[in-house]
Short mmCIF file of C-alpha atoms in Angstrom, two decimals:
data_model
loop_
_atom_site.label_atom_id
_atom_site.label_comp_id
_atom_site.label_asym_id
_atom_site.label_seq_id
_atom_site.Cartn_x
_atom_site.Cartn_y
_atom_site.Cartn_z
CA UNK I 1 83.92 -138.09 -38.34
CA UNK I 2 82.77 -135.76 -35.59
CA UNK I 3 85.54 -133.39 -34.54
CA UNK I 4 84.59 -133.06 -30.88
CA UNK I 5 81.93 -135.26 -29.29
CA UNK I 6 80.27 -133.97 -26.10
CA UNK I 7 78.49 -136.62 -24.04
CA UNK I 8 76.06 -135.53 -21.35
CA UNK I 9 72.56 -136.22 -20.02
CA UNK I 10 69.93 -134.47 -17.84
CA UNK I 11 70.23 -137.37 -15.37
CA UNK I 12 73.58 -135.96 -14.24
CA UNK I 13 71.73 -132.91 -12.91
CA UNK I 14 69.61 -135.14 -10.66
CA UNK I 15 72.60 -136.27 -8.63
CA UNK I 16 72.17 -133.85 -5.73
CA UNK I 17 74.42 -134.12 -2.65
CA UNK I 18 72.58 -131.19 -1.03
CA UNK I 19 72.24 -127.41 -1.26
CA UNK I 20 75.45 -126.65 0.66
CA UNK I 21 77.59 -129.22 -1.14
CA UNK I 22 80.20 -127.82 -3.55
CA UNK I 23 79.66 -130.63 -6.10
CA UNK I 24 76.19 -129.35 -6.95
CA UNK I 25 74.08 -129.72 -10.09
CA UNK I 26 74.60 -126.06 -11.00
CA UNK I 27 78.17 -126.90 -11.98
CA UNK I 28 77.12 -128.88 -15.02
CA UNK I 29 74.11 -126.66 -15.70
CA UNK I 30 76.39 -123.62 -16.03
CA UNK I 31 78.78 -125.49 -18.35
CA UNK I 32 75.89 -126.45 -20.62
CA UNK I 33 74.48 -122.92 -20.55
CA UNK I 34 77.83 -121.46 -21.65
CA UNK I 35 78.27 -124.04 -24.42
CA UNK I 36 74.73 -123.25 -25.58
CA UNK I 37 75.12 -119.48 -25.49
CA UNK I 38 78.62 -119.50 -27.01
CA UNK I 39 78.43 -122.41 -29.49
CA UNK I 40 81.60 -123.93 -30.91
CA UNK I 41 81.56 -125.25 -34.46
CA UNK I 42 82.70 -128.83 -34.94
CA UNK I 43 81.07 -130.09 -31.73
CA UNK I 44 78.23 -132.57 -31.47
CA UNK I 45 76.29 -133.32 -28.30
CA UNK I 46 74.90 -136.81 -27.67
CA UNK I 47 73.16 -138.73 -24.90
CA UNK I 48 75.43 -141.48 -23.51
CA UNK I 49 74.67 -145.03 -22.51
CA UNK I 50 75.04 -146.49 -19.00
CA UNK I 51 78.02 -148.67 -18.15
CA UNK I 52 77.53 -152.41 -18.05
CA UNK I 53 78.13 -154.42 -14.91
CA UNK I 54 81.16 -155.99 -16.60
CA UNK I 55 82.68 -152.60 -17.40
CA UNK I 56 82.37 -151.45 -13.79
CA UNK I 57 83.58 -154.82 -12.48
CA UNK I 58 86.84 -154.39 -14.40
CA UNK I 59 87.80 -151.82 -11.73
CA UNK I 60 85.55 -152.16 -8.67
CA UNK I 61 85.11 -155.01 -6.23
CA UNK I 62 81.85 -156.93 -5.78
CA UNK I 63 81.54 -155.52 -2.25
CA UNK I 64 81.61 -151.89 -3.41
CA UNK I 65 79.29 -152.54 -6.35
CA UNK I 66 76.73 -154.23 -4.11
CA UNK I 67 76.97 -151.47 -1.50
CA UNK I 68 76.45 -148.66 -4.02
CA UNK I 69 73.62 -150.52 -5.74
CA UNK I 70 71.90 -150.65 -2.36
CA UNK I 71 71.94 -146.84 -2.18
CA UNK I 72 69.75 -146.51 -5.27
CA UNK I 73 66.72 -144.36 -4.48
CA UNK I 74 68.15 -143.19 -1.15
CA UNK I 75 69.69 -140.18 0.51
CA UNK I 76 72.85 -141.48 2.19
CA UNK I 77 76.12 -140.15 3.60
CA UNK I 78 78.89 -142.51 2.51
CA UNK I 79 81.32 -140.23 4.36
CA UNK I 80 81.17 -136.52 5.34
CA UNK I 81 82.11 -135.51 1.77
CA UNK I 82 80.31 -138.13 -0.31
CA UNK I 83 76.53 -137.92 -0.24
CA UNK I 84 73.88 -139.53 -2.43
CA UNK I 85 70.35 -138.67 -3.48
CA UNK I 86 67.76 -141.03 -5.01
CA UNK I 87 69.16 -140.67 -8.55
CA UNK I 88 72.87 -140.72 -7.66
CA UNK I 89 73.50 -144.39 -8.34
CA UNK I 90 71.94 -144.27 -11.79
CA UNK I 91 73.85 -141.05 -12.55
CA UNK I 92 77.11 -142.72 -11.51
CA UNK I 93 76.47 -145.73 -13.75
CA UNK I 94 75.67 -143.37 -16.63
CA UNK I 95 78.80 -141.28 -15.93
CA UNK I 96 80.93 -144.42 -16.15
CA UNK I 97 79.15 -145.41 -19.36
CA UNK I 98 79.64 -141.97 -20.91
CA UNK I 99 83.34 -142.25 -20.16
CA UNK I 100 83.56 -145.65 -21.83
CA UNK I 101 81.50 -144.44 -24.78
CA UNK I 102 83.80 -141.45 -25.28
CA UNK I 103 86.72 -143.88 -25.55
CA UNK I 104 84.79 -146.18 -27.89
CA UNK I 105 83.87 -143.39 -30.28
CA UNK I 106 87.40 -142.03 -30.45
CA UNK I 107 89.11 -145.40 -30.83
CA UNK I 108 86.63 -146.40 -33.55
CA UNK I 109 87.36 -143.21 -35.48
CA UNK I 110 83.81 -141.90 -35.25
CA UNK I 111 85.01 -138.88 -33.26
CA UNK I 112 88.41 -137.25 -33.36
CA UNK I 113 88.21 -136.37 -29.68
CA UNK I 114 85.56 -136.34 -26.96
CA UNK I 115 84.62 -134.71 -23.66
CA UNK I 116 82.34 -136.57 -21.23
CA UNK I 117 80.54 -133.87 -19.23
CA UNK I 118 79.46 -136.02 -16.31
CA UNK I 119 78.56 -136.05 -12.64
CA UNK I 120 79.42 -137.44 -10.16
CA UNK I 121 83.18 -137.21 -10.70
CA UNK I 122 85.33 -140.29 -10.25
CA UNK I 123 89.06 -140.02 -9.72
CA UNK I 124 89.00 -140.44 -5.91
CA UNK I 125 86.99 -143.68 -6.02
CA UNK I 126 89.27 -146.61 -5.21
CA UNK I 127 88.57 -150.20 -6.30
CA UNK I 128 86.85 -150.95 -2.96
CA UNK I 129 85.91 -147.50 -1.69
CA UNK I 130 83.75 -144.54 -2.75
CA UNK I 131 85.08 -141.24 -1.42
CA UNK I 132 85.82 -137.60 -2.20
CA UNK I 133 82.48 -136.86 -3.96
CA UNK I 134 83.11 -139.94 -6.19
CA UNK I 135 81.17 -143.21 -6.45
CA UNK I 136 82.70 -145.10 -9.41
CA UNK I 137 86.06 -144.24 -10.94
CA UNK I 138 85.04 -143.09 -14.42
CA UNK I 139 88.63 -142.67 -15.56
CA UNK I 140 89.83 -146.11 -14.48
CA UNK I 141 86.76 -147.73 -16.03
CA UNK I 142 87.40 -145.86 -19.30
CA UNK I 143 91.09 -146.81 -19.33
CA UNK I 144 90.26 -150.47 -18.79
CA UNK I 145 87.77 -150.29 -21.65
CA UNK I 146 90.44 -148.77 -23.88
CA UNK I 147 92.79 -151.65 -23.09
CA UNK I 148 90.10 -154.19 -23.94
CA UNK I 149 89.52 -152.41 -27.24
CA UNK I 150 93.14 -152.77 -28.26
CA UNK I 151 94.95 -149.71 -26.93
CA UNK I 152 98.27 -151.17 -25.77
CA UNK I 153 99.47 -148.03 -23.95
CA UNK I 154 97.04 -145.59 -22.32
CA UNK I 155 98.20 -142.25 -20.93
CA UNK I 156 96.18 -140.57 -18.17
CA UNK I 157 96.93 -136.99 -17.19
CA UNK I 158 95.08 -135.74 -14.11
CA UNK I 159 95.13 -131.95 -13.73
CA UNK I 160 92.48 -131.71 -10.98
CA UNK I 161 93.77 -129.76 -7.97
CA UNK I 162 93.31 -132.91 -5.86
CA UNK I 163 95.39 -136.02 -6.41
CA UNK I 164 93.52 -138.87 -8.10
CA UNK I 165 94.25 -141.51 -5.47
CA UNK I 166 91.68 -143.91 -6.88
CA UNK I 167 93.06 -143.87 -10.40
CA UNK I 168 96.59 -144.27 -9.07
CA UNK I 169 95.52 -147.27 -6.98
CA UNK I 170 93.86 -148.95 -9.97
CA UNK I 171 97.07 -148.97 -12.04
CA UNK I 172 99.79 -148.90 -9.37
CA UNK I 173 101.50 -152.10 -10.51
CA UNK I 174 100.94 -151.75 -14.26
CA UNK I 175 102.79 -150.21 -17.18
CA UNK I 176 100.07 -150.48 -19.82
CA UNK I 177 98.49 -147.40 -18.20
CA UNK I 178 100.77 -144.46 -17.41
CA UNK I 179 99.25 -142.22 -14.72
CA UNK I 180 100.47 -138.62 -14.38
CA UNK I 181 99.12 -136.08 -11.91
CA UNK I 182 99.80 -132.44 -11.06
CA UNK I 183 98.01 -131.42 -7.87
CA UNK I 184 98.18 -129.31 -4.74
CA UNK I 185 100.27 -131.05 -2.10
CA UNK I 186 99.92 -131.60 0.77
CA UNK I 187 96.16 -131.46 0.38
CA UNK I 188 93.20 -133.82 0.24
CA UNK I 189 93.46 -136.83 -0.03
CA UNK I 190 97.04 -136.61 1.32
CA UNK I 191 98.45 -138.81 -1.44
CA UNK I 192 100.51 -138.03 -4.52
CA UNK I 193 103.99 -137.46 -3.11
CA UNK I 194 106.80 -137.47 -5.70
CA UNK I 195 108.20 -140.76 -4.37
CA UNK I 196 104.90 -142.50 -5.22
CA UNK I 197 106.02 -143.95 -8.55
CA UNK I 198 104.31 -147.35 -8.69
CA UNK I 199 105.77 -150.72 -7.84
CA UNK I 200 106.63 -154.05 -9.42
CA UNK I 201 106.08 -153.94 -13.19
CA UNK I 202 104.49 -150.52 -12.72
CA UNK I 203 107.52 -148.86 -11.11
CA UNK I 204 108.04 -145.55 -12.88
CA UNK I 205 104.60 -145.57 -14.49
CA UNK I 206 103.00 -143.39 -11.82
CA UNK I 207 104.21 -139.79 -11.99
CA UNK I 208 103.23 -137.28 -9.33
CA UNK I 209 104.03 -133.59 -9.27
CA UNK I 210 102.71 -132.28 -5.96
CA UNK I 211 102.86 -128.51 -5.69
CA UNK I 212 102.21 -125.96 -2.93
CA UNK I 213 99.25 -123.65 -3.43
CA UNK I 214 99.71 -120.54 -5.53
CA UNK I 215 100.98 -122.17 -8.73
CA UNK I 216 100.36 -120.18 -11.92
CA UNK I 217 99.81 -120.90 -15.60
CA UNK I 218 103.56 -120.42 -16.08
CA UNK I 219 104.37 -122.89 -13.29
CA UNK I 220 102.15 -125.50 -14.90
CA UNK I 221 103.91 -124.81 -18.18
CA UNK I 222 107.20 -125.81 -16.55
CA UNK I 223 105.67 -129.04 -15.23
CA UNK I 224 104.50 -129.93 -18.72
CA UNK I 225 107.60 -128.91 -20.64
CA UNK I 226 110.13 -130.45 -18.24
CA UNK I 227 108.30 -133.53 -16.95
CA UNK I 228 105.00 -134.62 -18.45
CA UNK I 229 105.57 -134.00 -22.14
CA UNK I 230 109.03 -135.63 -22.43
CA UNK I 231 107.79 -138.76 -20.67
CA UNK I 232 104.56 -138.81 -22.69
CA UNK I 233 106.50 -138.58 -25.95
CA UNK I 234 108.76 -141.43 -24.85
CA UNK I 235 105.74 -143.54 -23.86
CA UNK I 236 104.05 -143.15 -27.28
CA UNK I 237 100.47 -143.71 -26.06
CA UNK I 238 97.71 -145.16 -28.20
CA UNK I 239 95.19 -142.93 -26.41
CA UNK I 240 95.43 -139.83 -24.21
CA UNK I 241 92.90 -139.49 -21.38
CA UNK I 242 92.51 -136.44 -19.14
CA UNK I 243 90.93 -136.26 -15.69
CA UNK I 244 89.80 -132.70 -16.33
CA UNK I 245 89.11 -131.06 -13.00
CA UNK I 246 89.03 -127.26 -12.97
CA UNK I 247 89.43 -126.57 -9.25
CA UNK I 248 92.95 -125.22 -9.80
CA UNK I 249 91.30 -122.13 -11.28
CA UNK I 250 92.13 -118.89 -9.48
CA UNK I 251 88.43 -118.31 -8.62
CA UNK I 252 87.82 -121.76 -7.17
CA UNK I 253 86.61 -121.69 -3.53
CA UNK I 254 88.26 -125.04 -2.67
CA UNK I 255 91.59 -125.11 -4.49
CA UNK I 256 94.61 -122.95 -3.76
CA UNK I 257 96.06 -122.51 -7.26
CA UNK I 258 95.75 -119.43 -9.48
CA UNK I 259 95.31 -120.87 -12.98
CA UNK I 260 93.20 -119.12 -15.59
CA UNK I 261 91.04 -120.59 -18.34
CA UNK I 262 93.92 -119.89 -20.73
CA UNK I 263 96.16 -122.10 -18.60
CA UNK I 264 93.71 -124.96 -18.93
CA UNK I 265 93.52 -124.33 -22.66
CA UNK I 266 97.33 -124.47 -22.83
CA UNK I 267 97.31 -127.83 -21.04
CA UNK I 268 94.66 -129.09 -23.45
CA UNK I 269 96.71 -127.82 -26.39
CA UNK I 270 99.85 -129.58 -25.15
CA UNK I 271 98.06 -132.89 -24.64
CA UNK I 272 96.32 -132.54 -27.98
CA UNK I 273 99.72 -132.13 -29.61
CA UNK I 274 100.96 -135.30 -27.88
CA UNK I 275 97.88 -137.16 -29.06
CA UNK I 276 98.38 -135.81 -32.57
CA UNK I 277 101.99 -136.95 -32.78
CA UNK I 278 101.54 -140.31 -31.03
CA UNK I 279 98.07 -141.61 -31.84
CA UNK I 280 96.27 -139.72 -34.54
CA UNK I 281 94.80 -137.10 -32.21
CA UNK I 282 92.89 -139.56 -30.01
CA UNK I 283 92.11 -137.47 -26.93
CA UNK I 284 89.34 -137.90 -24.34
CA UNK I 285 88.54 -135.57 -21.44
CA UNK I 286 86.37 -136.59 -18.47
CA UNK I 287 84.96 -133.94 -16.15
CA UNK I 288 86.16 -134.15 -12.55
CA UNK I 289 86.12 -131.21 -10.07
CA UNK I 290 85.81 -127.44 -10.34
CA UNK I 291 83.57 -125.44 -8.00
CA UNK I 292 83.61 -121.84 -9.22
CA UNK I 293 80.72 -121.74 -11.65
CA UNK I 294 82.40 -119.03 -13.70
CA UNK I 295 85.91 -120.51 -13.60
CA UNK I 296 84.63 -124.01 -14.37
CA UNK I 297 82.34 -123.10 -17.24
CA UNK I 298 84.77 -120.72 -18.92
CA UNK I 299 87.64 -123.21 -18.60
CA UNK I 300 85.59 -126.05 -20.07
CA UNK I 301 84.58 -123.78 -22.94
CA UNK I 302 88.23 -122.84 -23.54
CA UNK I 303 89.24 -126.51 -23.66
CA UNK I 304 86.42 -127.41 -26.05
CA UNK I 305 87.55 -124.57 -28.34
CA UNK I 306 91.01 -126.16 -28.42
CA UNK I 307 89.60 -129.65 -29.04
CA UNK I 308 87.40 -128.38 -31.88
CA UNK I 309 90.39 -126.72 -33.54
CA UNK I 310 89.23 -123.14 -33.05
CA UNK I 311 92.17 -122.05 -30.90
CA UNK I 312 95.58 -123.15 -29.62
CA UNK I 313 97.09 -121.76 -26.43
CA UNK I 314 100.61 -121.73 -25.04
CA UNK I 315 101.93 -121.30 -21.52
CA UNK I 316 103.46 -118.01 -20.38
CA UNK I 317 107.13 -118.02 -19.44
CA UNK I 318 108.54 -118.17 -15.92
CA UNK I 319 108.40 -120.49 -12.94
CA UNK I 320 108.29 -119.74 -9.22
CA UNK I 321 110.92 -121.01 -6.79
CA UNK I 322 108.39 -123.24 -5.02
CA UNK I 323 107.14 -124.78 -8.27
CA UNK I 324 110.68 -125.31 -9.55
CA UNK I 325 111.56 -127.18 -6.34
CA UNK I 326 108.48 -129.40 -6.65
CA UNK I 327 109.34 -130.11 -10.28
CA UNK I 328 112.89 -131.04 -9.35
CA UNK I 329 111.71 -133.49 -6.67
CA UNK I 330 109.49 -135.26 -9.17
CA UNK I 331 112.19 -135.40 -11.85
CA UNK I 332 114.65 -136.89 -9.37
CA UNK I 333 112.16 -139.58 -8.32
CA UNK I 334 111.50 -140.53 -11.96
CA UNK I 335 115.02 -140.35 -13.42
CA UNK I 336 115.81 -144.03 -12.70
CA UNK I 337 112.90 -145.00 -14.96
CA UNK I 338 112.90 -142.44 -17.79
CA UNK I 339 116.12 -141.61 -19.63
CA UNK I 340 114.50 -138.50 -21.14
CA UNK I 341 114.75 -136.93 -17.67
CA UNK I 342 118.52 -137.36 -17.57
CA UNK I 343 120.71 -139.48 -15.33
#
């Protein structure tokens, strides 16, 4: 069994939204350079496969699939944020496939955990809409694949600084996929309020912790210890998936948080511990945002060190007044659904 599988491909570098766009090829190139120059034992890098039409269709509508297919080979502005180049469609199909393959390898026991280092990112893409730098929703496609492969309960934790509106929309009425997100709020895409908890059978299975800018590693520690981890333990997932965006890093030019790479490593440690206790360590990370080349690459490296068993990190103590208030709002919204949060 491979300890930590890394899935990536040179095609991801050919998705090029333009020289001034923050989601630029250099993001992934710097990650790969750091992993090459500071190798981590126990990791194995492989080339992924593209997603099938059926795998993408499990999440996205025929209209969106046809529209995006028509952009193949073209420069196009889907919206002011979401731009394509001639190779973008093929890169998006491969990113979705890498995400599915990461799940397949971990569920089959061929890898203990996996990190799909992909572009373009996916968590803003809704079933019928590409947006926010995202074409297909890699995370939702991967979670659906996990369900088809027998995972009865899938946990998604989204730590990108932006709320994953697309992933939330995909599972809004379901309880077989528990979606958790910590994000800057209010901020793009203006979703992810604490009262957004799902509906129908899915009521209580969407968990949002929206936080003002300026949150620290210690603040995130409080969110995990007092909200995410108790609910995750009660849920007993068969697989833990992470929308791993690194734009909450203190050096990020877009986000407003002040996390360090050690904070990301502490989050990865905490989720690895949940996976270890609930599902034999089955943990998959998918790359989302992160626009400081240094902050992104060092944070990815820190998380891979945790996944490969080289290090474990813990959160520092303390929580700010603003973060404590945000945490309390989320706990109050979720208490009717989760007894571990009190009554």
